[in-house]
Coordinates of C-alpha atoms in Angstrom, one line a residue:
X1 CA 129.0 5.5 -77.5
X2 CA 129.9 3.0 -75.0
X3 CA 131.5 3.1 -71.6
X4 CA 133.0 0.1 -69.6
X5 CA 132.4 0.4 -65.9
X6 CA 134.7 -2.1 -63.9
X7 CA 133.5 -3.0 -60.4
X8 CA 134.4 -5.4 -57.7
X9 CA 131.7 -7.8 -58.9
X10 CA 132.4 -7.5 -62.6
X11 CA 132.6 -5.5 -65.6
X12 CA 129.4 -3.4 -67.2
X13 CA 129.2 -2.3 -70.6
X14 CA 126.9 0.7 -71.2
X15 CA 125.6 2.0 -74.4
X16 CA 124.8 5.9 -74.0
X17 CA 121.9 7.8 -75.6
X18 CA 124.1 10.5 -77.0
X19 CA 121.5 11.7 -79.6
X20 CA 118.7 11.9 -77.1
X21 CA 120.6 13.2 -73.9
X22 CA 123.7 14.9 -75.3
X23 CA 124.3 17.1 -72.4
X24 CA 123.8 14.5 -69.6
X25 CA 126.0 12.2 -71.6
X26 CA 128.7 14.6 -72.0
X27 CA 128.9 15.2 -68.4
X28 CA 129.0 11.4 -67.7
X29 CA 131.7 10.7 -70.3
X30 CA 133.9 13.7 -69.0
X31 CA 133.7 12.5 -65.4
X32 CA 134.7 9.0 -66.5
X33 CA 137.8 10.3 -68.2
X34 CA 138.6 12.5 -65.1
X35 CA 138.4 9.1 -63.2
X36 CA 136.0 10.9 -60.9
X37 CA 134.1 7.6 -60.4
X38 CA 137.0 5.5 -59.4
X39 CA 136.7 3.8 -56.0
X40 CA 133.0 5.2 -55.6
X41 CA 131.0 3.2 -53.4
X42 CA 127.6 1.7 -54.1
X43 CA 125.9 3.2 -51.0
X44 CA 122.3 2.2 -51.9
X45 CA 121.2 -1.2 -53.2
X46 CA 117.4 -2.0 -53.1
X47 CA 116.6 -5.4 -54.3
X48 CA 114.4 -5.3 -57.5
X49 CA 114.6 -1.6 -57.6
X50 CA 118.0 0.3 -57.9
X51 CA 121.8 0.3 -57.3
X52 CA 123.0 3.9 -56.7
X53 CA 126.6 5.3 -56.7
X54 CA 128.6 8.4 -58.1
X55 CA 129.2 10.1 -54.6
X56 CA 133.0 10.1 -53.9
X57 CA 132.4 10.5 -50.1
X58 CA 130.1 7.3 -50.0
X59 CA 127.5 9.1 -47.9
X60 CA 124.9 9.7 -50.6
X61 CA 124.4 13.4 -50.7
X62 CA 127.7 14.4 -52.4
X63 CA 129.1 14.7 -55.9
X64 CA 129.4 17.4 -58.5
X65 CA 129.0 17.8 -62.3
X66 CA 132.1 18.0 -64.6
X67 CA 131.4 21.9 -64.6
X68 CA 131.5 22.0 -61.0
X69 CA 134.8 20.1 -60.9
X70 CA 136.5 22.4 -63.4
X71 CA 134.9 25.8 -62.8
X72 CA 133.7 25.5 -59.1
X73 CA 130.9 24.4 -56.7
X74 CA 128.5 27.1 -57.9
X75 CA 128.2 24.9 -60.9
X76 CA 127.8 21.6 -59.1
X77 CA 124.3 20.9 -60.7
X78 CA 123.0 21.4 -64.3
X79 CA 119.6 20.8 -65.9
X80 CA 119.4 17.8 -67.9
X81 CA 117.2 16.7 -70.9
X82 CA 113.9 15.0 -70.3
X83 CA 112.6 15.2 -73.9
X84 CA 112.1 12.6 -75.5
X85 CA 110.8 10.6 -72.7
X86 CA 112.7 7.4 -72.0
X87 CA 111.0 5.0 -69.5
X88 CA 112.6 2.6 -66.8
X89 CA 111.1 -0.3 -68.6
X90 CA 113.6 -2.9 -68.0
X91 CA 116.5 -3.8 -65.7
X92 CA 120.0 -2.4 -66.7
X93 CA 118.8 1.2 -67.4
X94 CA 121.4 4.0 -66.3
X95 CA 119.9 7.1 -65.0
X96 CA 121.3 10.3 -63.5
X97 CA 120.0 11.0 -60.0
X98 CA 117.8 14.2 -59.9
X99 CA 118.3 16.6 -57.0
X100 CA 115.0 18.3 -57.8
X101 CA 113.7 20.8 -60.6
X102 CA 115.6 18.6 -63.1
X103 CA 119.0 19.3 -61.6
X104 CA 121.5 16.4 -61.7
X105 CA 125.0 16.0 -60.7
X106 CA 127.4 13.1 -60.8
X107 CA 125.4 10.4 -59.0
X108 CA 123.7 7.8 -61.2
X109 CA 121.9 4.3 -60.6
X110 CA 121.3 1.1 -62.4
X111 CA 117.7 -0.3 -62.4
X112 CA 117.4 -3.8 -61.0
X113 CA 113.7 -4.3 -61.8
X114 CA 111.4 -3.7 -64.8
X115 CA 108.6 -1.3 -65.6
X116 CA 109.7 1.1 -62.7
X117 CA 107.1 3.9 -63.6
X118 CA 107.7 5.8 -60.4
X119 CA 111.1 6.7 -61.6
X120 CA 109.8 8.1 -65.0
X121 CA 109.8 11.9 -65.3
X122 CA 112.1 12.4 -62.2
X123 CA 115.4 11.0 -63.1
X124 CA 117.2 11.4 -66.4
X125 CA 117.9 8.1 -68.5
X126 CA 121.1 8.4 -70.4
X127 CA 122.0 4.7 -71.3
X128 CA 121.4 1.0 -71.0
X129 CA 123.5 -2.0 -69.9
X130 CA 124.4 -4.2 -73.0
X131 CA 126.8 -6.6 -71.4
X132 CA 127.3 -7.7 -67.7
X133 CA 123.7 -8.6 -66.6
X134 CA 125.2 -11.2 -64.3
X135 CA 126.9 -8.4 -62.4
X136 CA 123.5 -6.9 -62.0
X137 CA 122.1 -10.1 -60.6
X138 CA 125.0 -10.1 -58.0
X139 CA 124.2 -6.6 -57.1
X140 CA 120.5 -7.4 -56.6
X141 CA 121.6 -10.2 -54.2
X142 CA 123.9 -8.1 -52.1
X143 CA 123.4 -8.5 -48.2
X144 CA 122.2 -5.0 -47.0
X145 CA 121.2 -3.4 -43.7
X146 CA 117.9 -1.7 -43.0
X147 CA 119.1 1.5 -44.9
X148 CA 119.9 -0.6 -47.9
X149 CA 123.6 -0.2 -47.4
X150 CA 125.7 -3.2 -48.3
X151 CA 127.7 -4.8 -45.7
X152 CA 130.5 -5.8 -47.8
X153 CA 131.8 -2.9 -50.1
X154 CA 130.9 -2.7 -53.6
X155 CA 133.0 -0.3 -55.5
X156 CA 133.8 1.2 -59.0
X157 CA 137.5 0.4 -59.6
X158 CA 138.0 1.7 -63.1
X159 CA 136.2 3.5 -66.0
X160 CA 137.0 3.2 -69.7
X161 CA 135.4 5.5 -72.2
X162 CA 135.5 3.6 -75.7
X163 CA 134.5 6.7 -77.8
X164 CA 134.2 10.5 -77.0
X165 CA 132.1 12.5 -79.6
X166 CA 131.9 15.4 -77.5
X167 CA 134.7 18.4 -77.1
X168 CA 136.4 19.0 -73.7
X169 CA 135.0 21.9 -71.4
X170 CA 137.2 25.0 -71.0
X171 CA 140.0 24.2 -68.4
X172 CA 139.5 20.4 -68.7
X173 CA 142.6 18.3 -68.4
X174 CA 142.7 14.4 -68.7
X175 CA 144.9 13.0 -66.1
X176 CA 147.8 11.0 -67.3
X177 CA 147.1 8.0 -65.0
X178 CA 144.4 6.7 -62.5
X179 CA 144.8 8.6 -59.3
X180 CA 145.4 6.7 -56.2
X181 CA 142.4 6.2 -53.8
X182 CA 142.2 9.0 -51.2
X183 CA 141.4 8.6 -47.5
X184 CA 138.1 10.5 -48.2
X185 CA 136.9 8.0 -50.7
X186 CA 137.7 5.0 -48.4
X187 CA 136.5 6.3 -45.0
X188 CA 132.9 5.3 -45.3
X189 CA 133.5 1.5 -46.2
X190 CA 132.6 -1.4 -44.1
X191 CA 134.2 -4.6 -45.2
X192 CA 136.7 -4.3 -48.0
X193 CA 135.9 -6.3 -51.3
X194 CA 139.0 -8.2 -51.2
X195 CA 139.0 -8.9 -47.4
X196 CA 138.5 -12.4 -46.2
X197 CA 135.4 -12.9 -44.2
X198 CA 135.4 -15.4 -41.3
X199 CA 131.8 -16.4 -41.4
X200 CA 132.4 -18.7 -38.3
X201 CA 133.6 -15.6 -36.2
X202 CA 131.2 -15.4 -33.2
X203 CA 129.2 -18.4 -34.0
X204 CA 128.6 -21.4 -31.8
X205 CA 129.5 -25.0 -32.8
X206 CA 125.9 -25.8 -33.5
X207 CA 125.5 -22.8 -35.8
X208 CA 128.8 -23.7 -37.7
X209 CA 127.7 -27.3 -38.1
X210 CA 124.2 -26.1 -39.4
X211 CA 126.0 -23.8 -41.8
X212 CA 128.2 -26.5 -43.0
X213 CA 125.2 -28.8 -43.6
X214 CA 123.5 -26.2 -45.7
X215 CA 126.6 -25.7 -47.8
X216 CA 126.9 -29.4 -48.4
X217 CA 123.1 -29.7 -49.2
X218 CA 123.5 -27.0 -51.6
X219 CA 126.6 -28.7 -53.2
X220 CA 124.8 -31.9 -53.5
X221 CA 121.8 -30.2 -55.2
X222 CA 123.9 -28.7 -57.6
X223 CA 125.5 -31.9 -58.5
X224 CA 122.1 -33.4 -59.0
X225 CA 121.1 -30.3 -61.2
X226 CA 124.3 -31.1 -63.2
X227 CA 123.5 -34.7 -63.7
X228 CA 119.9 -34.2 -64.5
X229 CA 118.2 -35.7 -61.4
X230 CA 117.0 -32.2 -60.4
X231 CA 115.6 -29.7 -62.6
X232 CA 117.0 -26.7 -60.5
X233 CA 119.3 -26.6 -57.4
X234 CA 117.1 -24.2 -55.6
X235 CA 113.8 -26.5 -55.9
X236 CA 112.7 -27.6 -52.4
X237 CA 110.6 -30.8 -51.8
X238 CA 107.0 -30.4 -50.5
X239 CA 106.8 -29.8 -46.5
X240 CA 103.6 -31.7 -46.2
X241 CA 104.5 -35.1 -47.4
X242 CA 105.8 -37.8 -45.3
X243 CA 108.0 -40.7 -46.5
X244 CA 107.3 -44.1 -44.6
X245 CA 109.4 -47.1 -45.0
X246 CA 109.9 -50.5 -43.3
X247 CA 106.3 -51.4 -44.1
X248 CA 105.0 -55.0 -43.8
X249 CA 104.2 -56.1 -47.5
X250 CA 100.6 -56.8 -46.3
X251 CA 100.1 -53.1 -45.4
X252 CA 97.9 -51.3 -47.9
X253 CA 96.9 -47.7 -48.7
X254 CA 93.7 -47.6 -46.8
X255 CA 95.3 -49.1 -43.6
X256 CA 97.9 -46.3 -43.9
X257 CA 95.4 -43.6 -44.6
X258 CA 93.2 -44.7 -41.7
X259 CA 96.2 -44.6 -39.4
X260 CA 97.5 -41.3 -40.3
X261 CA 94.2 -39.6 -40.5
X262 CA 94.1 -39.0 -36.8
X263 CA 96.6 -36.2 -37.1
X264 CA 94.7 -34.3 -39.9
X265 CA 93.1 -34.4 -43.3
X266 CA 95.2 -36.9 -45.6
X267 CA 95.1 -35.8 -49.2
X268 CA 96.6 -38.9 -50.5
X269 CA 98.4 -42.0 -49.5
X270 CA 100.2 -44.3 -51.9
X271 CA 102.3 -47.6 -51.2
X272 CA 104.8 -48.0 -54.0
X273 CA 104.5 -51.3 -55.7
X274 CA 106.5 -53.3 -58.3
X275 CA 105.1 -52.6 -61.8
X276 CA 105.1 -56.2 -63.1
X277 CA 104.2 -58.2 -59.9
X278 CA 102.1 -55.7 -58.1
X279 CA 103.9 -56.6 -54.8
X280 CA 104.6 -54.0 -52.2
X281 CA 108.1 -52.3 -52.1
X282 CA 107.6 -51.9 -48.5
X283 CA 107.6 -47.9 -48.6
X284 CA 105.1 -45.3 -49.1
X285 CA 104.3 -41.5 -49.3
X286 CA 101.7 -39.8 -47.2
X287 CA 100.4 -36.3 -48.1
X288 CA 98.6 -34.1 -45.4
X289 CA 96.4 -31.0 -46.1
X290 CA 98.6 -28.7 -43.9
X291 CA 102.2 -28.6 -42.7
X292 CA 101.3 -28.8 -39.1
X293 CA 99.5 -32.3 -39.4
X294 CA 102.5 -33.5 -41.3
X295 CA 104.9 -32.3 -38.5
X296 CA 102.8 -33.9 -35.9
X297 CA 102.5 -37.2 -37.6
X298 CA 106.4 -37.2 -38.0
X299 CA 106.9 -36.8 -34.2
X300 CA 104.4 -39.2 -33.3
X301 CA 104.4 -42.1 -35.9
X302 CA 108.2 -42.8 -36.1
X303 CA 109.1 -46.4 -34.7
X304 CA 105.5 -47.3 -34.4
X305 CA 104.5 -51.0 -34.8
X306 CA 102.2 -51.6 -37.9
X307 CA 101.2 -54.9 -38.9
X308 CA 104.2 -56.5 -36.8
X309 CA 106.7 -54.0 -38.3
X310 CA 108.3 -50.9 -36.7
X311 CA 108.2 -48.3 -39.5
X312 CA 110.4 -45.3 -39.8
X313 CA 108.9 -41.9 -40.9
X314 CA 110.8 -38.9 -42.3
X315 CA 110.0 -35.9 -44.5
X316 CA 109.9 -36.6 -48.1
X317 CA 112.8 -35.7 -50.5
X318 CA 111.0 -36.5 -53.7
X319 CA 110.2 -33.9 -56.3
X320 CA 108.9 -36.3 -58.7
X321 CA 105.3 -34.7 -58.7
X322 CA 106.4 -31.3 -59.3
X323 CA 106.3 -29.9 -62.8
X324 CA 109.3 -27.7 -63.9
X325 CA 108.1 -24.5 -65.6
X326 CA 111.7 -23.3 -66.6
X327 CA 114.4 -21.3 -65.1
X328 CA 113.2 -18.6 -63.2
X329 CA 109.6 -19.6 -63.7
X330 CA 109.1 -21.6 -60.9
X331 CA 107.2 -25.0 -60.4
X332 CA 103.7 -26.4 -60.4
X333 CA 102.5 -29.2 -58.0
X334 CA 99.4 -31.0 -57.4
X335 CA 96.9 -28.4 -56.8
X336 CA 99.3 -25.7 -55.6
X337 CA 101.9 -23.4 -57.1
X338 CA 105.4 -22.8 -56.0
X339 CA 107.0 -19.8 -57.6
X340 CA 110.7 -19.0 -57.7
X341 CA 110.4 -15.7 -59.4
X342 CA 112.9 -13.9 -61.2
X343 CA 113.4 -10.1 -61.2
X344 CA 110.6 -9.5 -63.9
X345 CA 108.0 -11.4 -61.9
X346 CA 109.0 -10.0 -58.4
X347 CA 107.3 -6.8 -59.0
X348 CA 103.9 -8.7 -59.7
X349 CA 104.0 -8.0 -63.2
X350 CA 103.5 -10.6 -65.8
X351 CA 105.3 -11.1 -68.9
X352 CA 103.6 -9.6 -71.9
X353 CA 102.9 -12.5 -74.3
X354 CA 105.0 -12.0 -77.4
X355 CA 103.7 -13.1 -80.8
X356 CA 104.9 -16.5 -82.0
X357 CA 105.5 -17.6 -85.2
X358 CA 103.5 -20.3 -87.2
X359 CA 105.9 -23.2 -86.4
X360 CA 106.2 -22.3 -83.0
X361 CA 102.4 -22.4 -82.7
X362 CA 102.4 -25.7 -84.5
X363 CA 105.1 -27.1 -81.9
X364 CA 103.2 -25.7 -79.0
X365 CA 100.0 -27.3 -80.4
X366 CA 101.6 -30.7 -80.7
X367 CA 103.0 -30.5 -77.4
X368 CA 99.7 -29.7 -75.7
X369 CA 98.0 -32.5 -77.6
X370 CA 100.8 -34.9 -76.3
X371 CA 100.3 -33.7 -72.8
X372 CA 96.3 -34.2 -73.2
X373 CA 96.9 -37.7 -74.4
X374 CA 99.2 -38.5 -71.6
X375 CA 96.6 -37.0 -69.0
X376 CA 93.8 -39.2 -70.6
X377 CA 96.0 -42.2 -70.4
X378 CA 96.5 -41.5 -66.8
X379 CA 92.8 -41.0 -66.0
X380 CA 92.2 -44.4 -67.8
X381 CA 94.9 -46.0 -65.7
X382 CA 93.0 -44.7 -62.3
X383 CA 91.1 -47.4 -60.6
X384 CA 88.1 -47.0 -58.1
X385 CA 88.3 -47.8 -54.4
X386 CA 86.0 -51.0 -55.1
X387 CA 88.6 -52.3 -57.6
X388 CA 91.4 -51.5 -55.3
X389 CA 89.7 -53.2 -52.4
X390 CA 89.1 -56.4 -54.8
X391 CA 92.6 -56.2 -55.8
X392 CA 93.9 -56.2 -52.1
X393 CA 91.6 -59.0 -51.3
X394 CA 92.9 -61.0 -54.2
X395 CA 96.6 -60.3 -52.9
X396 CA 95.8 -61.5 -49.4
X397 CA 94.3 -64.6 -50.7
X398 CA 97.2 -65.4 -53.1
X399 CA 99.6 -64.8 -50.2
X400 CA 97.7 -67.1 -47.8
X401 CA 97.8 -69.6 -50.6
X402 CA 101.5 -69.4 -51.0
X403 CA 101.9 -69.8 -47.2
X404 CA 99.8 -72.9 -47.1
X405 CA 101.6 -74.2 -50.0
X406 CA 104.8 -73.6 -48.5
X407 CA 103.7 -75.3 -45.2
X408 CA 102.5 -78.4 -46.9
X409 CA 105.9 -78.5 -48.8
X410 CA 107.6 -78.3 -45.4
X411 CA 105.5 -81.3 -43.9
X412 CA 105.9 -83.3 -46.9
X413 CA 109.7 -82.8 -46.8
X414 CA 109.9 -83.7 -43.1
X415 CA 107.9 -86.8 -43.6
X416 CA 110.0 -88.0 -46.7
X417 CA 113.2 -87.2 -44.5
X418 CA 111.8 -89.4 -41.7
X419 CA 111.0 -92.2 -44.0
X420 CA 114.3 -92.0 -45.6
X421 CA 115.9 -92.3 -42.3
X422 CA 113.8 -95.3 -41.3
X423 CA 114.6 -97.1 -44.6
X424 CA 118.2 -96.4 -43.9
X425 CA 118.2 -97.8 -40.5
X426 CA 116.2 -100.7 -41.7
X427 CA 119.0 -101.2 -44.5
X428 CA 121.6 -101.0 -42.0
X429 CA 120.2 -103.6 -39.7
X430 CA 119.7 -106.0 -42.7
X431 CA 123.1 -105.5 -44.0
X432 CA 124.6 -106.2 -40.3
X433 CA 122.5 -109.3 -40.0
X434 CA 123.6 -110.6 -43.4
X435 CA 127.3 -109.6 -42.5
X436 CA 126.9 -111.7 -39.4
X437 CA 125.5 -114.7 -41.2
X438 CA 128.1 -114.6 -43.8
X439 CA 131.0 -114.3 -41.4
X440 CA 131.6 -118.0 -41.8
X441 CA 130.4 -118.6 -45.1
X442 CA 133.3 -119.0 -47.7
X443 CA 133.3 -119.6 -51.3
X444 CA 134.1 -123.3 -52.2
X445 CA 137.6 -124.4 -51.9
X446 CA 139.6 -125.1 -55.3
X447 CA 143.2 -126.1 -55.8
X448 CA 143.2 -123.4 -58.4
X449 CA 142.6 -120.5 -56.3
X450 CA 145.9 -120.2 -54.4
X451 CA 147.1 -120.4 -50.7
X452 CA 143.8 -118.7 -49.6
X453 CA 141.7 -122.0 -50.0
X454 CA 144.7 -124.4 -49.1
X455 CA 144.1 -127.6 -46.9
X456 CA 145.9 -126.3 -43.9
X457 CA 143.5 -123.3 -44.2
X458 CA 140.5 -125.5 -44.2
X459 CA 141.8 -127.5 -41.3
X460 CA 142.3 -124.5 -39.3
X461 CA 138.8 -123.1 -40.0
X462 CA 137.2 -126.6 -39.1
X463 CA 139.1 -126.7 -35.8
X464 CA 137.7 -123.2 -34.9
X465 CA 134.1 -124.1 -36.0
X466 CA 134.3 -127.1 -33.6
X467 CA 135.9 -125.2 -30.8
X468 CA 133.2 -122.5 -31.0
X469 CA 130.3 -125.3 -31.0
X470 CA 132.0 -127.1 -28.0
X471 CA 132.1 -123.6 -26.4
X472 CA 128.4 -122.9 -27.0
X473 CA 127.6 -126.2 -25.8
X474 CA 129.7 -126.0 -22.6
X475 CA 128.3 -122.7 -22.1
X476 CA 124.8 -123.9 -22.1
X477 CA 125.6 -127.0 -20.0
X478 CA 127.3 -124.7 -17.3
X479 CA 124.4 -122.4 -17.2
X480 CA 122.0 -125.4 -16.5
X481 CA 124.4 -126.8 -13.9
X482 CA 124.8 -123.4 -12.3
X483 CA 120.9 -123.3 -11.9
X484 CA 120.6 -126.8 -10.5
X485 CA 123.5 -126.1 -7.9
X486 CA 121.9 -122.9 -7.0
X487 CA 118.5 -124.7 -6.3
X488 CA 120.1 -127.5 -4.4
X489 CA 122.1 -124.9 -2.3
X490 CA 118.9 -123.2 -1.4
X491 CA 117.4 -126.3 -0.3
X492 CA 120.1 -127.3 1.9
X493 CA 120.1 -124.0 3.4
X494 CA 116.5 -124.2 4.4
X495 CA 117.1 -127.6 5.8
X496 CA 119.9 -126.4 7.9
X497 CA 117.8 -123.5 9.3
X498 CA 114.9 -125.8 10.2
X499 CA 117.3 -128.1 11.9
X500 CA 119.0 -125.3 14.0
X501 CA 115.5 -124.1 15.0
X502 CA 114.4 -127.5 16.4
X503 CA 117.7 -128.1 18.3
X504 CA 117.4 -124.5 19.9
X505 CA 113.7 -125.3 21.0
X506 CA 114.9 -128.8 22.6
X507 CA 117.6 -127.2 24.4
X508 CA 115.4 -124.6 25.8
X509 CA 112.9 -127.2 27.0
X510 CA 115.8 -129.1 28.6
X511 CA 117.0 -126.0 30.4
X512 CA 113.6 -125.1 31.8
X513 CA 113.2 -128.7 33.3
X514 CA 116.5 -128.6 34.9
X515 CA 115.8 -125.2 36.6
X516 CA 112.6 -126.6 37.9
X517 CA 114.4 -129.8 39.4
X518 CA 117.0 -127.6 41.2
X519 CA 114.3 -125.6 42.8
X520 CA 112.6 -128.7 44.2
X521 CA 115.8 -130.3 45.4
X522 CA 117.2 -127.3 47.0
X523 CA 113.9 -127.2 49.3
X524 CA 114.0 -130.7 50.2
X525 CA 117.6 -131.7 50.7
X526 CA 120.1 -129.0 51.5
X527 CA 122.9 -131.6 52.6
X528 CA 122.9 -133.5 49.3
X529 CA 122.8 -130.4 47.4
X530 CA 126.6 -130.3 46.9
X531 CA 126.6 -133.8 45.7
X532 CA 123.8 -133.5 43.5
X533 CA 124.9 -130.3 42.3
X534 CA 128.3 -131.8 41.4
X535 CA 126.7 -134.9 39.9
X536 CA 124.3 -132.5 37.9
X537 CA 127.2 -130.2 37.0
X538 CA 129.2 -133.2 35.6
X539 CA 126.1 -134.4 33.8
X540 CA 125.5 -131.0 32.3
X541 CA 129.1 -130.6 31.5
X542 CA 129.0 -134.0 29.6
X543 CA 126.0 -133.1 27.7
X544 CA 127.1 -129.6 26.8
X545 CA 130.3 -131.0 25.6
X546 CA 128.7 -133.7 23.8
X547 CA 126.4 -131.1 22.0
X548 CA 129.1 -128.7 21.2
X549 CA 130.9 -131.7 19.6
X550 CA 128.0 -132.4 17.6
X551 CA 127.6 -128.8 16.5
X552 CA 131.2 -128.6 15.5
X553 CA 130.9 -131.9 13.3
X554 CA 127.6 -130.5 11.6
X555 CA 129.4 -127.0 11.1
X556 CA 132.5 -128.4 9.6
X557 CA 130.3 -130.7 7.1
X558 CA 128.3 -127.7 6.0
X559 CA 131.4 -125.6 5.5
X560 CA 133.1 -128.4 3.4
X561 CA 130.0 -128.5 1.2
X562 CA 130.0 -124.8 0.7
X563 CA 133.6 -124.6 -0.3
X564 CA 133.0 -127.3 -2.8
X565 CA 130.0 -125.5 -4.2
X566 CA 132.1 -122.4 -4.5
X567 CA 135.0 -124.2 -6.1
X568 CA 132.8 -125.6 -8.7
X569 CA 131.3 -122.1 -9.4
X570 CA 134.7 -120.7 -9.9
X571 CA 135.8 -123.3 -12.3
X572 CA 132.5 -122.8 -14.4
X573 CA 133.2 -119.2 -14.5
X574 CA 137.0 -119.7 -15.6
X575 CA 135.8 -122.0 -18.2
X576 CA 133.2 -119.5 -19.6
X577 CA 135.9 -117.0 -19.8

């Protein structure tokens, strides 16, 4: 016999144990036909344990059996069957809640865990969920308070009895339709199931941004799970591994291990390299012993200079070294186990191993052998620290050789470039010289080559050549004449200067003699001083006038000579031009 229980989270289909629990099943079926459970609240939800309902008031201490509803509250409870024993062995078992001394009423619960031995013998198991286990998982994930009461209401909306093998009790009447919810049944609710919850109400901007970031991260993880990049969306990367990028190609595993070991014990340090060439891809992963050391290195080593490069450090998001065990069975990493347990494993109980068939054992054995073979290959591929050091030295040596080779090639290119430039300059000079020599060279004239080599053309060219030769000769003669004229001019100037100096000396001597004579004559004869002075003045005036005339004549001759030389010089310059 089956009953469908419709809830706000989904539908549950329950198969009842009518043969083992006939009285308890009759009570449950008749209450479902009376629509007694409609709008009943799941007032207690304990994760991994039970989800209880069946109290119309929603408090948890009410409810009545079908005989209490029909005949009165004196028959609120009845004694249920407990033999044969049915255990709470798996999630989805339906049991009536006992009020003590095997007395039960209308309240019941669904088990959310396995092997709940503490419930055996106290509560009456009457059925099992056969469809709707996803609804049970939603019930198990409901958010509750300290009293295990959900914040958002989870209610039974309707019940449908698929088959009723029992007769109706005395005074039992089935309603023609489902009754409307009463105020008594809705008064103990919190947030209605169909009510929109504003999760941002009362939160700061930072909290809202953090919530949105978490949602986006979950969405991206779900997409990666769908694509196949992640085995599960809930898988989290290890918290003790750092991602280091922007490394120098010469930085090695040992260098990073020495640098990061000051923050704590480093379990492993690996610089990722190209498979074919072995060159560094300039990023690495550093694994610490504990999370605290990893966080200290994250805060201290970001933007630090290593081998002339400023590195960037962040927490690793890689799950490549995590082995997926299957949905709900967790993962296994290097030396540590991260369990994402399902309901069965949450109680600390392991699954009992089921017997496998022979084909399954053969396939499992093949898989184990394949894993052992891969593990042996990985062990063979491991190298010792000495081999790693030699390989590192070899890489450094090859890199230095490449740098030296590139430097030599650069010097050779610069030298060849300089030689090419010199050759080009030499070629240009030779070409310009040959062009200058061949300016006047013409091909031999011929009467059959047109007007280009006509007699008139040859006559003009010969005249031009003669005029150019004459010009060159006159230019050379003019230069020699100019030098001779300059030499003569300098000699004449020196002669004139010497003559002027001699004349000045003679005049000074004469003037001194005259002054001495005047002094003597003034002391001896005073009467004849006037006559003598007149005669001397006339003589001196005559002499001075004669001297002035001679000076003027000489000065005029020298000016005439200078003007002649200037005219000759100007005429030579004009001729040159």
